[in-house]
Amino acid sequence: MTCKLCLQNKKLIKKSHLFPKFMYNGIRDEKNRMSTISSDNLNDIGYVQSGAYDEYILCNNCDNNILSNYERYAANHFYKLNYRENNENFCQIDKDNIQFIFCKNLDYSKFKIFLLSLLWRVSISSHYLFKDFKLPLDDEEKIRKAILKGDPLEELEFSCSLSTHQNDEKVLTDFILIKPTTQKKVIFYINDFIYTFYLDSNEVGNYEQLQSIKRSNEMLILKLPHGFWEKIRGTIVETVVAQGMRNSKKS
Ligand SMILES: [Zn+2]
């Protein structure tokens, strides 16, 4: 069978996890599930085990060596660190009344390829959670080669802006949603962060350019104004509840 990353005929491993586990720490319910909403019109809520995986898509080397290396970097240099404090790696800044987390020491190559791997992973997955999003085949192939070669591509190629809630907000981060908005943009809501990927470098506005990770190893994460996070979550949950009620009336 052919590995989707290296394209070699190799023995494929049974389970490849959809996302690295550290990305959804804190969004498991008591049954170890995550709420998932997968459709662009938000009408398809479901649950997925936190260990959800695709079967037989990657060889051992691609999953446990190539992709895992980038995931490990992201975990150890970002997700597991105190990025909401001021320290040698992060700085909480306020620019014209807009708040950001300034990441000062994120390796451009490693973190960018980690982000690219999330985008590629969702595109190649056959899991129902990701059924609404597929990259154009040329883009998928470009990213596949980039991951395999360790090439982070140019700053604006498939650039990604991260947003999060304010530090002092106690918010719920209990769902995963992959939302293709237009042909040129896809938004991933995963736990604490909203990841906006720009699929066309010409469409990246000045503001988003500021946010995406730079060759200087810097990245700016926007903190949404107070209340915005709950508003976004509320809109999604309300839509889902409304849809659920319509479905239950049908049955
Ligand atoms: Zn492989």
Coordinates of C-alpha atoms and ligand atoms in Angstrom, one line a residue:
M1 CA 0.0 0.0 0.0
T2 CA 1.2 3.5 -0.7
C3 CA 2.0 6.0 2.1
K4 CA 0.3 9.3 1.4
L5 CA 3.3 11.3 2.5
C6 CA 6.4 9.6 1.0
L7 CA 4.3 7.8 -1.8
Q8 CA 6.4 4.7 -1.3
N9 CA 4.9 1.2 -1.2
K10 CA 5.5 0.3 2.4
K11 CA 3.8 -1.4 5.3
L12 CA 1.3 1.2 6.6
I13 CA 0.6 1.7 10.3
K14 CA -2.9 1.0 11.5
K15 CA -3.6 4.2 13.4
S16 CA -2.6 7.7 12.5
H17 CA -4.1 10.3 14.8
L18 CA -6.0 13.1 13.3
F19 CA -4.3 15.8 15.4
P20 CA -1.6 15.4 18.0
K21 CA -3.1 14.8 21.4
F22 CA -1.7 17.9 23.0
M23 CA -3.7 20.1 20.8
Y24 CA -6.9 19.0 22.3
N25 CA -6.0 18.7 26.0
G26 CA -8.9 20.0 28.0
I27 CA -11.7 19.4 25.5
R28 CA -12.4 15.9 26.3
D29 CA -15.6 15.2 28.1
E30 CA -16.0 12.5 30.8
K31 CA -16.3 9.9 28.1
N32 CA -13.1 11.0 26.6
R33 CA -14.9 12.5 23.6
M34 CA -14.7 15.8 21.8
S35 CA -17.6 17.6 20.3
T36 CA -17.0 18.0 16.6
I37 CA -18.8 20.0 14.0
S38 CA -17.6 19.3 10.6
S39 CA -19.8 21.0 8.0
D40 CA -19.6 24.5 6.5
N41 CA -23.2 25.1 7.4
L42 CA -22.6 23.8 10.9
N43 CA -25.4 21.3 10.8
D44 CA -23.5 18.2 11.6
I45 CA -22.5 17.8 15.2
G46 CA -20.9 14.6 16.4
Y47 CA -18.6 13.2 18.9
V48 CA -15.2 11.8 18.2
Q49 CA -12.9 9.9 20.5
S50 CA -10.0 12.0 21.5
G51 CA -7.8 9.3 20.0
A52 CA -9.6 9.4 16.7
Y53 CA -7.4 8.3 13.8
D54 CA -7.3 7.4 10.1
E55 CA -6.4 3.8 9.2
Y56 CA -3.5 2.8 6.9
I57 CA -2.6 6.1 5.4
L58 CA 1.0 6.6 6.5
C59 CA 4.1 4.5 6.9
N60 CA 5.9 4.2 10.2
N61 CA 8.7 6.6 9.2
C62 CA 6.4 9.3 8.0
D63 CA 4.1 9.2 11.0
N64 CA 6.4 8.4 13.9
N65 CA 9.5 10.1 12.6
I66 CA 8.8 12.9 10.1
L67 CA 5.5 14.2 11.3
S68 CA 6.1 13.4 15.0
N69 CA 9.3 15.5 15.0
Y70 CA 7.4 18.6 14.0
E71 CA 4.6 17.9 16.4
R72 CA 7.1 17.4 19.2
Y73 CA 8.7 20.7 18.4
A74 CA 5.4 22.5 18.5
A75 CA 4.4 20.9 21.8
N76 CA 7.7 21.6 23.5
H77 CA 8.3 25.1 22.2
F78 CA 4.7 26.4 22.2
Y79 CA 1.7 24.4 23.4
K80 CA 3.3 23.3 26.6
L81 CA 4.9 26.6 27.5
N82 CA 3.4 29.5 29.4
Y83 CA 2.6 31.6 26.4
R84 CA 0.1 33.7 28.3
E85 CA 2.9 35.1 30.5
N86 CA 5.8 37.4 29.9
N87 CA 9.0 35.4 29.7
E88 CA 12.0 34.8 27.5
N89 CA 9.9 33.3 24.7
F90 CA 6.6 35.3 24.9
C91 CA 5.5 38.8 25.5
Q92 CA 1.9 40.0 26.1
I93 CA 1.5 43.2 24.2
D94 CA -1.1 45.9 23.6
K95 CA -0.9 47.8 20.4
D96 CA -3.6 50.5 19.8
N97 CA -5.9 48.8 22.3
I98 CA -5.5 45.4 20.6
Q99 CA -3.9 42.6 22.5
F100 CA -1.5 40.1 21.2
I101 CA 0.8 37.3 22.3
F102 CA 4.2 38.0 20.8
C103 CA 6.1 34.8 20.2
K104 CA 9.8 35.6 20.0
N105 CA 11.6 32.3 19.5
L106 CA 9.5 30.0 17.3
D107 CA 11.7 28.3 14.7
Y108 CA 10.2 29.5 11.4
S109 CA 10.9 26.3 9.6
K110 CA 9.7 23.8 12.2
F111 CA 6.6 25.7 13.3
K112 CA 5.5 26.6 9.8
I113 CA 5.9 23.0 8.7
F114 CA 3.9 21.9 11.7
L115 CA 1.1 24.2 10.7
L116 CA 1.4 23.0 7.1
S117 CA 1.1 19.4 8.3
L118 CA -2.2 20.2 10.0
L119 CA -3.6 21.6 6.8
W120 CA -2.3 18.7 4.7
R121 CA -3.5 16.2 7.3
V122 CA -7.1 17.5 7.2
S123 CA -7.0 17.5 3.4
I124 CA -5.8 13.9 2.9
S125 CA -7.9 12.5 5.7
S126 CA -10.8 10.2 5.0
H127 CA -12.3 10.8 8.5
Y128 CA -15.9 12.1 8.4
L129 CA -14.8 15.0 10.6
F130 CA -12.9 16.5 7.8
K131 CA -15.2 15.6 4.9
D132 CA -16.0 19.2 4.0
F133 CA -12.5 20.3 3.2
K134 CA -10.1 19.3 0.5
L135 CA -7.2 21.3 -0.9
P136 CA -6.9 21.7 -4.6
L137 CA -4.7 18.7 -5.7
D138 CA -1.8 21.0 -6.8
D139 CA -1.8 22.6 -3.4
E140 CA -2.0 19.3 -1.6
E141 CA 1.0 18.0 -3.6
K142 CA 3.0 21.2 -3.0
I143 CA 2.5 20.9 0.7
R144 CA 3.2 17.1 0.7
K145 CA 6.6 17.8 -0.9
A146 CA 7.3 20.7 1.4
I147 CA 6.7 18.5 4.5
L148 CA 8.8 15.6 3.1
K149 CA 11.7 17.9 2.2
G150 CA 11.5 20.0 5.3
D151 CA 10.8 23.1 3.2
P152 CA 8.7 25.7 5.1
L153 CA 7.8 27.6 1.9
E154 CA 7.6 31.3 1.7
E155 CA 6.1 33.3 4.5
L156 CA 2.9 34.1 2.7
E157 CA 2.5 30.6 1.1
F158 CA -0.3 28.9 3.0
S159 CA 0.2 31.3 5.8
C160 CA -1.7 30.9 9.0
S161 CA -2.9 33.4 11.6
L162 CA -3.7 32.3 15.1
S163 CA -6.3 33.9 17.4
T164 CA -7.3 33.2 20.9
H165 CA -9.3 34.5 23.8
Q166 CA -8.1 37.1 26.4
N167 CA -6.0 35.8 29.2
D168 CA -8.5 36.7 31.9
E169 CA -11.5 35.1 30.2
K170 CA -12.8 31.8 31.5
V171 CA -14.1 30.4 28.3
L172 CA -15.2 27.0 27.0
T173 CA -13.0 25.6 24.3
D174 CA -14.9 22.4 23.8
F175 CA -15.2 21.8 20.2
I176 CA -13.4 21.1 17.0
L177 CA -14.6 22.7 13.8
I178 CA -13.1 22.8 10.3
K179 CA -14.8 25.5 8.5
P180 CA -14.0 26.3 4.8
T181 CA -15.2 29.9 4.4
T182 CA -14.3 30.7 0.8
Q183 CA -12.2 28.9 -1.7
K184 CA -9.2 30.9 -0.4
K185 CA -9.4 30.4 3.3
V186 CA -10.1 27.7 5.8
I187 CA -10.6 28.1 9.6
F188 CA -9.8 25.4 12.1
Y189 CA -11.2 25.8 15.6
I190 CA -9.3 23.6 17.9
N191 CA -9.3 24.0 21.7
D192 CA -7.7 27.3 22.7
F193 CA -7.0 28.6 19.2
I194 CA -8.5 29.6 15.9
Y195 CA -6.2 28.9 13.0
T196 CA -7.0 30.7 9.8
F197 CA -5.1 29.3 6.8
Y198 CA -4.8 31.5 3.6
L199 CA -4.7 29.3 0.5
D200 CA -3.9 32.2 -1.8
S201 CA -1.0 34.4 -0.9
N202 CA -2.6 37.3 -2.8
E203 CA -5.5 37.2 -0.4
V204 CA -3.5 37.7 2.8
G205 CA -4.2 41.2 4.1
N206 CA -1.6 43.5 5.7
Y207 CA -3.0 42.7 9.1
E208 CA -2.9 38.9 8.6
Q209 CA 0.6 39.3 7.2
L210 CA 1.7 40.8 10.5
Q211 CA 0.3 37.8 12.4
S212 CA 1.8 34.9 10.4
I213 CA 5.1 33.3 11.5
K214 CA 8.1 35.1 10.1
R215 CA 11.6 33.9 9.0
S216 CA 12.8 36.1 11.9
N217 CA 11.1 33.3 14.1
E218 CA 8.5 35.7 15.4
M219 CA 4.7 35.3 15.4
L220 CA 1.8 37.5 16.7
I221 CA -1.3 35.8 18.1
L222 CA -4.3 38.0 18.2
K223 CA -6.3 38.0 21.4
L224 CA -9.9 38.5 20.4
P225 CA -11.7 41.4 22.3
H226 CA -13.5 40.4 25.5
G227 CA -16.7 38.5 24.8
F228 CA -15.8 37.6 21.2
W229 CA -14.8 34.0 21.9
E230 CA -18.0 33.2 23.7
K231 CA -19.9 35.0 20.9
I232 CA -18.3 32.8 18.2
R233 CA -18.8 29.6 20.3
G234 CA -22.4 30.7 21.1
T235 CA -23.2 31.2 17.4
I236 CA -21.8 27.7 16.6
V237 CA -23.5 26.0 19.5
E238 CA -26.9 27.8 18.8
T239 CA -26.8 26.7 15.2
V240 CA -26.1 23.2 16.2
V241 CA -28.8 23.1 18.8
A242 CA -31.3 24.6 16.3
Q243 CA -30.4 22.0 13.8
G244 CA -30.6 19.2 16.4
M245 CA -34.2 20.4 17.2
R246 CA -35.2 20.4 13.6
N247 CA -33.8 16.9 13.3
S248 CA -35.6 15.6 16.3
K249 CA -38.9 17.1 15.0
K250 CA -38.4 15.1 11.8
S251 CA -38.1 11.8 13.6
Ligands
ZN1 ZN 5.8 7.2 4.2

